[in-house]
Amino acid sequence: MDKWGHIRIKLADLMEAEGLSKNKLCHRAEMERTQLNNYYNGSITRLDIDVLSRLCTALHCEIGELLEFVPPEEEEEAE
């Protein structure tokens, strides 16, 4: 199991709320499609603060709307 929890990137939810396609967001945020896909799919291992700033600006959101901390499961503590 995930001992420390993880960070979930809620990019798909925000894009849907803004009515943006990946192509439009790439253009607005001045990002490569591959980089956007990595954030969209949650397949990045290190966050880039420049990219996060671009995404928040393009999506008109705060960082807390884009990122969510998902705590580890507590079921192992019962043992």
PDB file of N, CA and C in Angstrom:
ATOM      1  N   MET A   1       0.828  -1.194   0.000  1.00  0.00           N
ATOM      2  CA  MET A   1       0.000   0.000   0.000  1.00  0.00           C
ATOM      3  C   MET A   1       0.871   1.256   0.000  1.00  0.00           C
ATOM      4  N   ASP A   2       0.250   2.369  -0.224  1.00  0.00           N
ATOM      5  CA  ASP A   2       0.951   3.641  -0.296  1.00  0.00           C
ATOM      6  C   ASP A   2       1.133   4.202   1.114  1.00  0.00           C
ATOM      7  N   LYS A   3       2.356   4.124   1.624  1.00  0.00           N
ATOM      8  CA  LYS A   3       2.647   4.496   3.005  1.00  0.00           C
ATOM      9  C   LYS A   3       2.449   5.981   3.292  1.00  0.00           C
ATOM     10  N   TRP A   4       2.732   6.834   2.318  1.00  0.00           N
ATOM     11  CA  TRP A   4       2.718   8.284   2.549  1.00  0.00           C
ATOM     12  C   TRP A   4       1.541   9.000   1.902  1.00  0.00           C
ATOM     13  N   GLY A   5       0.712   8.306   1.202  1.00  0.00           N
ATOM     14  CA  GLY A   5      -0.356   8.959   0.464  1.00  0.00           C
ATOM     15  C   GLY A   5       0.186   9.434  -0.876  1.00  0.00           C
ATOM     16  N   HIS A   6      -0.613  10.196  -1.595  1.00  0.00           N
ATOM     17  CA  HIS A   6      -0.153  10.712  -2.881  1.00  0.00           C
ATOM     18  C   HIS A   6      -0.891  11.999  -3.241  1.00  0.00           C
ATOM     19  N   ILE A   7      -0.378  12.671  -4.249  1.00  0.00           N
ATOM     20  CA  ILE A   7      -0.987  13.900  -4.754  1.00  0.00           C
ATOM     21  C   ILE A   7      -1.762  13.557  -6.016  1.00  0.00           C
ATOM     22  N   ARG A   8      -3.033  13.938  -6.035  1.00  0.00           N
ATOM     23  CA  ARG A   8      -3.864  13.721  -7.217  1.00  0.00           C
ATOM     24  C   ARG A   8      -3.978  15.038  -7.967  1.00  0.00           C
ATOM     25  N   ILE A   9      -3.773  14.997  -9.265  1.00  0.00           N
ATOM     26  CA  ILE A   9      -3.890  16.179 -10.106  1.00  0.00           C
ATOM     27  C   ILE A   9      -5.280  16.153 -10.743  1.00  0.00           C
ATOM     28  N   LYS A  10      -6.093  17.144 -10.420  1.00  0.00           N
ATOM     29  CA  LYS A  10      -7.493  17.168 -10.850  1.00  0.00           C
ATOM     30  C   LYS A  10      -7.672  17.949 -12.151  1.00  0.00           C
ATOM     31  N   LEU A  11      -6.757  17.736 -13.077  1.00  0.00           N
ATOM     32  CA  LEU A  11      -6.757  18.473 -14.333  1.00  0.00           C
ATOM     33  C   LEU A  11      -7.984  18.162 -15.181  1.00  0.00           C
ATOM     34  N   ALA A  12      -8.354  16.913 -15.290  1.00  0.00           N
ATOM     35  CA  ALA A  12      -9.507  16.525 -16.113  1.00  0.00           C
ATOM     36  C   ALA A  12     -10.784  17.196 -15.612  1.00  0.00           C
ATOM     37  N   ASP A  13     -10.974  17.228 -14.303  1.00  0.00           N
ATOM     38  CA  ASP A  13     -12.167  17.850 -13.723  1.00  0.00           C
ATOM     39  C   ASP A  13     -12.227  19.342 -14.046  1.00  0.00           C
ATOM     40  N   LEU A  14     -11.082  20.015 -13.912  1.00  0.00           N
ATOM     41  CA  LEU A  14     -11.045  21.455 -14.172  1.00  0.00           C
ATOM     42  C   LEU A  14     -11.220  21.771 -15.652  1.00  0.00           C
ATOM     43  N   MET A  15     -10.650  20.948 -16.507  1.00  0.00           N
ATOM     44  CA  MET A  15     -10.814  21.149 -17.946  1.00  0.00           C
ATOM     45  C   MET A  15     -12.277  20.999 -18.349  1.00  0.00           C
ATOM     46  N   GLU A  16     -12.927  20.010 -17.778  1.00  0.00           N
ATOM     47  CA  GLU A  16     -14.342  19.787 -18.079  1.00  0.00           C
ATOM     48  C   GLU A  16     -15.184  20.967 -17.595  1.00  0.00           C
ATOM     49  N   ALA A  17     -14.896  21.462 -16.391  1.00  0.00           N
ATOM     50  CA  ALA A  17     -15.646  22.597 -15.842  1.00  0.00           C
ATOM     51  C   ALA A  17     -15.467  23.856 -16.691  1.00  0.00           C
ATOM     52  N   GLU A  18     -14.273  24.032 -17.262  1.00  0.00           N
ATOM     53  CA  GLU A  18     -13.989  25.198 -18.107  1.00  0.00           C
ATOM     54  C   GLU A  18     -14.409  24.963 -19.555  1.00  0.00           C
ATOM     55  N   GLY A  19     -14.754  23.728 -19.891  1.00  0.00           N
ATOM     56  CA  GLY A  19     -15.119  23.406 -21.264  1.00  0.00           C
ATOM     57  C   GLY A  19     -13.931  23.477 -22.216  1.00  0.00           C
ATOM     58  N   LEU A  20     -12.766  23.064 -21.732  1.00  0.00           N
ATOM     59  CA  LEU A  20     -11.540  23.147 -22.530  1.00  0.00           C
ATOM     60  C   LEU A  20     -11.096  21.778 -23.030  1.00  0.00           C
ATOM     61  N   SER A  21     -10.656  21.737 -24.273  1.00  0.00           N
ATOM     62  CA  SER A  21     -10.020  20.537 -24.802  1.00  0.00           C
ATOM     63  C   SER A  21      -8.535  20.588 -24.457  1.00  0.00           C
ATOM     64  N   LYS A  22      -7.855  19.473 -24.638  1.00  0.00           N
ATOM     65  CA  LYS A  22      -6.411  19.454 -24.401  1.00  0.00           C
ATOM     66  C   LYS A  22      -5.695  20.421 -25.340  1.00  0.00           C
ATOM     67  N   ASN A  23      -6.160  20.490 -26.593  1.00  0.00           N
ATOM     68  CA  ASN A  23      -5.525  21.393 -27.560  1.00  0.00           C
ATOM     69  C   ASN A  23      -5.652  22.851 -27.129  1.00  0.00           C
ATOM     70  N   LYS A  24      -6.840  23.247 -26.689  1.00  0.00           N
ATOM     71  CA  LYS A  24      -7.041  24.631 -26.242  1.00  0.00           C
ATOM     72  C   LYS A  24      -6.206  24.941 -25.014  1.00  0.00           C
ATOM     73  N   LEU A  25      -6.149  23.997 -24.071  1.00  0.00           N
ATOM     74  CA  LEU A  25      -5.368  24.222 -22.861  1.00  0.00           C
ATOM     75  C   LEU A  25      -3.874  24.300 -23.189  1.00  0.00           C
ATOM     76  N   CYS A  26      -3.400  23.451 -24.089  1.00  0.00           N
ATOM     77  CA  CYS A  26      -1.991  23.526 -24.515  1.00  0.00           C
ATOM     78  C   CYS A  26      -1.683  24.912 -25.071  1.00  0.00           C
ATOM     79  N   HIS A  27      -2.586  25.414 -25.876  1.00  0.00           N
ATOM     80  CA  HIS A  27      -2.384  26.739 -26.467  1.00  0.00           C
ATOM     81  C   HIS A  27      -2.403  27.830 -25.392  1.00  0.00           C
ATOM     82  N   ARG A  28      -3.409  27.805 -24.528  1.00  0.00           N
ATOM     83  CA  ARG A  28      -3.528  28.820 -23.464  1.00  0.00           C
ATOM     84  C   ARG A  28      -2.336  28.809 -22.509  1.00  0.00           C
ATOM     85  N   ALA A  29      -1.893  27.612 -22.134  1.00  0.00           N
ATOM     86  CA  ALA A  29      -0.823  27.473 -21.145  1.00  0.00           C
ATOM     87  C   ALA A  29       0.570  27.425 -21.782  1.00  0.00           C
ATOM     88  N   GLU A  30       0.606  27.476 -23.124  1.00  0.00           N
ATOM     89  CA  GLU A  30       1.874  27.413 -23.852  1.00  0.00           C
ATOM     90  C   GLU A  30       2.695  26.200 -23.424  1.00  0.00           C
ATOM     91  N   MET A  31       2.048  25.042 -23.535  1.00  0.00           N
ATOM     92  CA  MET A  31       2.661  23.764 -23.141  1.00  0.00           C
ATOM     93  C   MET A  31       2.669  22.804 -24.317  1.00  0.00           C
ATOM     94  N   GLU A  32       3.600  21.872 -24.281  1.00  0.00           N
ATOM     95  CA  GLU A  32       3.623  20.776 -25.249  1.00  0.00           C
ATOM     96  C   GLU A  32       2.517  19.782 -24.889  1.00  0.00           C
ATOM     97  N   ARG A  33       1.949  19.150 -25.892  1.00  0.00           N
ATOM     98  CA  ARG A  33       0.871  18.185 -25.670  1.00  0.00           C
ATOM     99  C   ARG A  33       1.337  17.016 -24.795  1.00  0.00           C
ATOM    100  N   THR A  34       2.561  16.546 -25.011  1.00  0.00           N
ATOM    101  CA  THR A  34       3.098  15.431 -24.221  1.00  0.00           C
ATOM    102  C   THR A  34       3.165  15.788 -22.743  1.00  0.00           C
ATOM    103  N   GLN A  35       3.621  16.994 -22.446  1.00  0.00           N
ATOM    104  CA  GLN A  35       3.716  17.443 -21.054  1.00  0.00           C
ATOM    105  C   GLN A  35       2.330  17.532 -20.423  1.00  0.00           C
ATOM    106  N   LEU A  36       1.386  18.099 -21.155  1.00  0.00           N
ATOM    107  CA  LEU A  36       0.013  18.188 -20.649  1.00  0.00           C
ATOM    108  C   LEU A  36      -0.560  16.790 -20.399  1.00  0.00           C
ATOM    109  N   ASN A  37      -0.339  15.878 -21.315  1.00  0.00           N
ATOM    110  CA  ASN A  37      -0.838  14.504 -21.150  1.00  0.00           C
ATOM    111  C   ASN A  37      -0.271  13.857 -19.890  1.00  0.00           C
ATOM    112  N   ASN A  38       0.994  14.110 -19.596  1.00  0.00           N
ATOM    113  CA  ASN A  38       1.591  13.544 -18.385  1.00  0.00           C
ATOM    114  C   ASN A  38       0.906  14.065 -17.124  1.00  0.00           C
ATOM    115  N   TYR A  39       0.565  15.335 -17.099  1.00  0.00           N
ATOM    116  CA  TYR A  39      -0.164  15.888 -15.953  1.00  0.00           C
ATOM    117  C   TYR A  39      -1.599  15.362 -15.944  1.00  0.00           C
ATOM    118  N   TYR A  40      -2.220  15.324 -17.084  1.00  0.00           N
ATOM    119  CA  TYR A  40      -3.602  14.856 -17.215  1.00  0.00           C
ATOM    120  C   TYR A  40      -3.743  13.414 -16.727  1.00  0.00           C
ATOM    121  N   ASN A  41      -2.789  12.569 -17.093  1.00  0.00           N
ATOM    122  CA  ASN A  41      -2.833  11.146 -16.726  1.00  0.00           C
ATOM    123  C   ASN A  41      -2.235  10.859 -15.354  1.00  0.00           C
ATOM    124  N   GLY A  42      -1.673  11.876 -14.708  1.00  0.00           N
ATOM    125  CA  GLY A  42      -1.068  11.679 -13.392  1.00  0.00           C
ATOM    126  C   GLY A  42       0.194  10.836 -13.451  1.00  0.00           C
ATOM    127  N   SER A  43       0.891  10.870 -14.579  1.00  0.00           N
ATOM    128  CA  SER A  43       2.069  10.029 -14.730  1.00  0.00           C
ATOM    129  C   SER A  43       3.384  10.767 -14.476  1.00  0.00           C
ATOM    130  N   ILE A  44       3.314  11.965 -13.907  1.00  0.00           N
ATOM    131  CA  ILE A  44       4.533  12.685 -13.559  1.00  0.00           C
ATOM    132  C   ILE A  44       4.979  12.272 -12.163  1.00  0.00           C
ATOM    133  N   THR A  45       6.277  12.393 -11.901  1.00  0.00           N
ATOM    134  CA  THR A  45       6.779  12.044 -10.580  1.00  0.00           C
ATOM    135  C   THR A  45       7.227  13.273  -9.801  1.00  0.00           C
ATOM    136  N   ARG A  46       7.494  14.369 -10.507  1.00  0.00           N
ATOM    137  CA  ARG A  46       7.893  15.618  -9.847  1.00  0.00           C
ATOM    138  C   ARG A  46       7.096  16.768 -10.435  1.00  0.00           C
ATOM    139  N   LEU A  47       6.553  17.588  -9.558  1.00  0.00           N
ATOM    140  CA  LEU A  47       5.776  18.744 -10.003  1.00  0.00           C
ATOM    141  C   LEU A  47       6.701  19.889 -10.378  1.00  0.00           C
ATOM    142  N   ASP A  48       6.368  20.585 -11.436  1.00  0.00           N
ATOM    143  CA  ASP A  48       7.110  21.738 -11.908  1.00  0.00           C
ATOM    144  C   ASP A  48       6.271  22.978 -11.577  1.00  0.00           C
ATOM    145  N   ILE A  49       6.799  23.882 -10.753  1.00  0.00           N
ATOM    146  CA  ILE A  49       6.000  25.026 -10.315  1.00  0.00           C
ATOM    147  C   ILE A  49       5.671  25.975 -11.466  1.00  0.00           C
ATOM    148  N   ASP A  50       6.513  26.038 -12.493  1.00  0.00           N
ATOM    149  CA  ASP A  50       6.202  26.851 -13.666  1.00  0.00           C
ATOM    150  C   ASP A  50       4.989  26.279 -14.394  1.00  0.00           C
ATOM    151  N   VAL A  51       4.958  24.973 -14.557  1.00  0.00           N
ATOM    152  CA  VAL A  51       3.827  24.321 -15.218  1.00  0.00           C
ATOM    153  C   VAL A  51       2.554  24.504 -14.390  1.00  0.00           C
ATOM    154  N   LEU A  52       2.663  24.346 -13.080  1.00  0.00           N
ATOM    155  CA  LEU A  52       1.490  24.533 -12.218  1.00  0.00           C
ATOM    156  C   LEU A  52       0.957  25.958 -12.324  1.00  0.00           C
ATOM    157  N   SER A  53       1.843  26.931 -12.384  1.00  0.00           N
ATOM    158  CA  SER A  53       1.426  28.329 -12.540  1.00  0.00           C
ATOM    159  C   SER A  53       0.709  28.541 -13.865  1.00  0.00           C
ATOM    160  N   ARG A  54       1.244  27.956 -14.921  1.00  0.00           N
ATOM    161  CA  ARG A  54       0.612  28.071 -16.244  1.00  0.00           C
ATOM    162  C   ARG A  54      -0.787  27.458 -16.235  1.00  0.00           C
ATOM    163  N   LEU A  55      -0.897  26.266 -15.639  1.00  0.00           N
ATOM    164  CA  LEU A  55      -2.189  25.592 -15.595  1.00  0.00           C
ATOM    165  C   LEU A  55      -3.210  26.384 -14.780  1.00  0.00           C
ATOM    166  N   CYS A  56      -2.794  26.883 -13.619  1.00  0.00           N
ATOM    167  CA  CYS A  56      -3.717  27.661 -12.788  1.00  0.00           C
ATOM    168  C   CYS A  56      -4.169  28.926 -13.509  1.00  0.00           C
ATOM    169  N   THR A  57      -3.263  29.581 -14.204  1.00  0.00           N
ATOM    170  CA  THR A  57      -3.619  30.790 -14.946  1.00  0.00           C
ATOM    171  C   THR A  57      -4.584  30.456 -16.079  1.00  0.00           C
ATOM    172  N   ALA A  58      -4.266  29.427 -16.843  1.00  0.00           N
ATOM    173  CA  ALA A  58      -5.095  29.052 -17.989  1.00  0.00           C
ATOM    174  C   ALA A  58      -6.471  28.541 -17.572  1.00  0.00           C
ATOM    175  N   LEU A  59      -6.542  27.901 -16.406  1.00  0.00           N
ATOM    176  CA  LEU A  59      -7.805  27.333 -15.936  1.00  0.00           C
ATOM    177  C   LEU A  59      -8.547  28.245 -14.961  1.00  0.00           C
ATOM    178  N   HIS A  60      -7.968  29.403 -14.658  1.00  0.00           N
ATOM    179  CA  HIS A  60      -8.569  30.360 -13.724  1.00  0.00           C
ATOM    180  C   HIS A  60      -8.893  29.689 -12.386  1.00  0.00           C
ATOM    181  N   CYS A  61      -7.879  29.017 -11.825  1.00  0.00           N
ATOM    182  CA  CYS A  61      -8.107  28.299 -10.570  1.00  0.00           C
ATOM    183  C   CYS A  61      -6.975  28.551  -9.592  1.00  0.00           C
ATOM    184  N   GLU A  62      -7.195  28.146  -8.353  1.00  0.00           N
ATOM    185  CA  GLU A  62      -6.166  28.176  -7.321  1.00  0.00           C
ATOM    186  C   GLU A  62      -5.468  26.823  -7.289  1.00  0.00           C
ATOM    187  N   ILE A  63      -4.277  26.789  -6.720  1.00  0.00           N
ATOM    188  CA  ILE A  63      -3.496  25.548  -6.678  1.00  0.00           C
ATOM    189  C   ILE A  63      -4.239  24.432  -5.931  1.00  0.00           C
ATOM    190  N   GLY A  64      -4.997  24.781  -4.908  1.00  0.00           N
ATOM    191  CA  GLY A  64      -5.762  23.795  -4.146  1.00  0.00           C
ATOM    192  C   GLY A  64      -6.891  23.167  -4.937  1.00  0.00           C
ATOM    193  N   GLU A  65      -7.311  23.827  -5.997  1.00  0.00           N
ATOM    194  CA  GLU A  65      -8.332  23.254  -6.870  1.00  0.00           C
ATOM    195  C   GLU A  65      -7.710  22.273  -7.863  1.00  0.00           C
ATOM    196  N   LEU A  66      -6.432  22.449  -8.144  1.00  0.00           N
ATOM    197  CA  LEU A  66      -5.726  21.609  -9.106  1.00  0.00           C
ATOM    198  C   LEU A  66      -5.102  20.376  -8.456  1.00  0.00           C
ATOM    199  N   LEU A  67      -4.594  20.540  -7.237  1.00  0.00           N
ATOM    200  CA  LEU A  67      -3.909  19.444  -6.541  1.00  0.00           C
ATOM    201  C   LEU A  67      -4.673  19.032  -5.293  1.00  0.00           C
ATOM    202  N   GLU A  68      -4.686  17.731  -5.028  1.00  0.00           N
ATOM    203  CA  GLU A  68      -5.357  17.204  -3.837  1.00  0.00           C
ATOM    204  C   GLU A  68      -4.457  16.163  -3.183  1.00  0.00           C
ATOM    205  N   PHE A  69      -4.244  16.290  -1.884  1.00  0.00           N
ATOM    206  CA  PHE A  69      -3.498  15.278  -1.144  1.00  0.00           C
ATOM    207  C   PHE A  69      -4.452  14.153  -0.767  1.00  0.00           C
ATOM    208  N   VAL A  70      -4.094  12.942  -1.151  1.00  0.00           N
ATOM    209  CA  VAL A  70      -4.878  11.756  -0.814  1.00  0.00           C
ATOM    210  C   VAL A  70      -4.083  10.992   0.242  1.00  0.00           C
ATOM    211  N   PRO A  71      -4.556  11.004   1.505  1.00  0.00           N
ATOM    212  CA  PRO A  71      -3.801  10.349   2.581  1.00  0.00           C
ATOM    213  C   PRO A  71      -3.738   8.838   2.401  1.00  0.00           C
ATOM    214  N   PRO A  72      -2.741   8.215   3.044  1.00  0.00           N
ATOM    215  CA  PRO A  72      -2.638   6.747   2.961  1.00  0.00           C
ATOM    216  C   PRO A  72      -3.838   6.093   3.640  1.00  0.00           C
ATOM    217  N   GLU A  73      -4.082   4.874   3.261  1.00  0.00           N
ATOM    218  CA  GLU A  73      -5.177   4.120   3.887  1.00  0.00           C
ATOM    219  C   GLU A  73      -4.850   3.879   5.351  1.00  0.00           C
ATOM    220  N   GLU A  74      -5.818   3.997   6.204  1.00  0.00           N
ATOM    221  CA  GLU A  74      -5.625   3.867   7.645  1.00  0.00           C
ATOM    222  C   GLU A  74      -5.839   2.429   8.132  1.00  0.00           C
ATOM    223  N   GLU A  75      -6.227   1.532   7.239  1.00  0.00           N
ATOM    224  CA  GLU A  75      -6.566   0.174   7.656  1.00  0.00           C
ATOM    225  C   GLU A  75      -5.388  -0.606   8.219  1.00  0.00           C
ATOM    226  N   GLU A  76      -4.158  -0.283   7.830  1.00  0.00           N
ATOM    227  CA  GLU A  76      -3.005  -1.016   8.326  1.00  0.00           C
ATOM    228  C   GLU A  76      -2.692  -0.662   9.787  1.00  0.00           C
ATOM    229  N   GLU A  77      -3.137   0.496  10.268  1.00  0.00           N
ATOM    230  CA  GLU A  77      -2.886   0.904  11.655  1.00  0.00           C
ATOM    231  C   GLU A  77      -3.626   0.025  12.653  1.00  0.00           C
ATOM    232  N   ALA A  78      -4.703  -0.596  12.246  1.00  0.00           N
ATOM    233  CA  ALA A  78      -5.515  -1.429  13.134  1.00  0.00           C
ATOM    234  C   ALA A  78      -4.809  -2.721  13.526  1.00  0.00           C
ATOM    235  N   GLU A  79      -3.791  -3.100  12.754  1.00  0.00           N
ATOM    236  CA  GLU A  79      -3.105  -4.378  13.024  1.00  0.00           C
ATOM    237  C   GLU A  79      -2.252  -4.333  14.238  1.00  0.00           C
TER     238      GLU A  79
END
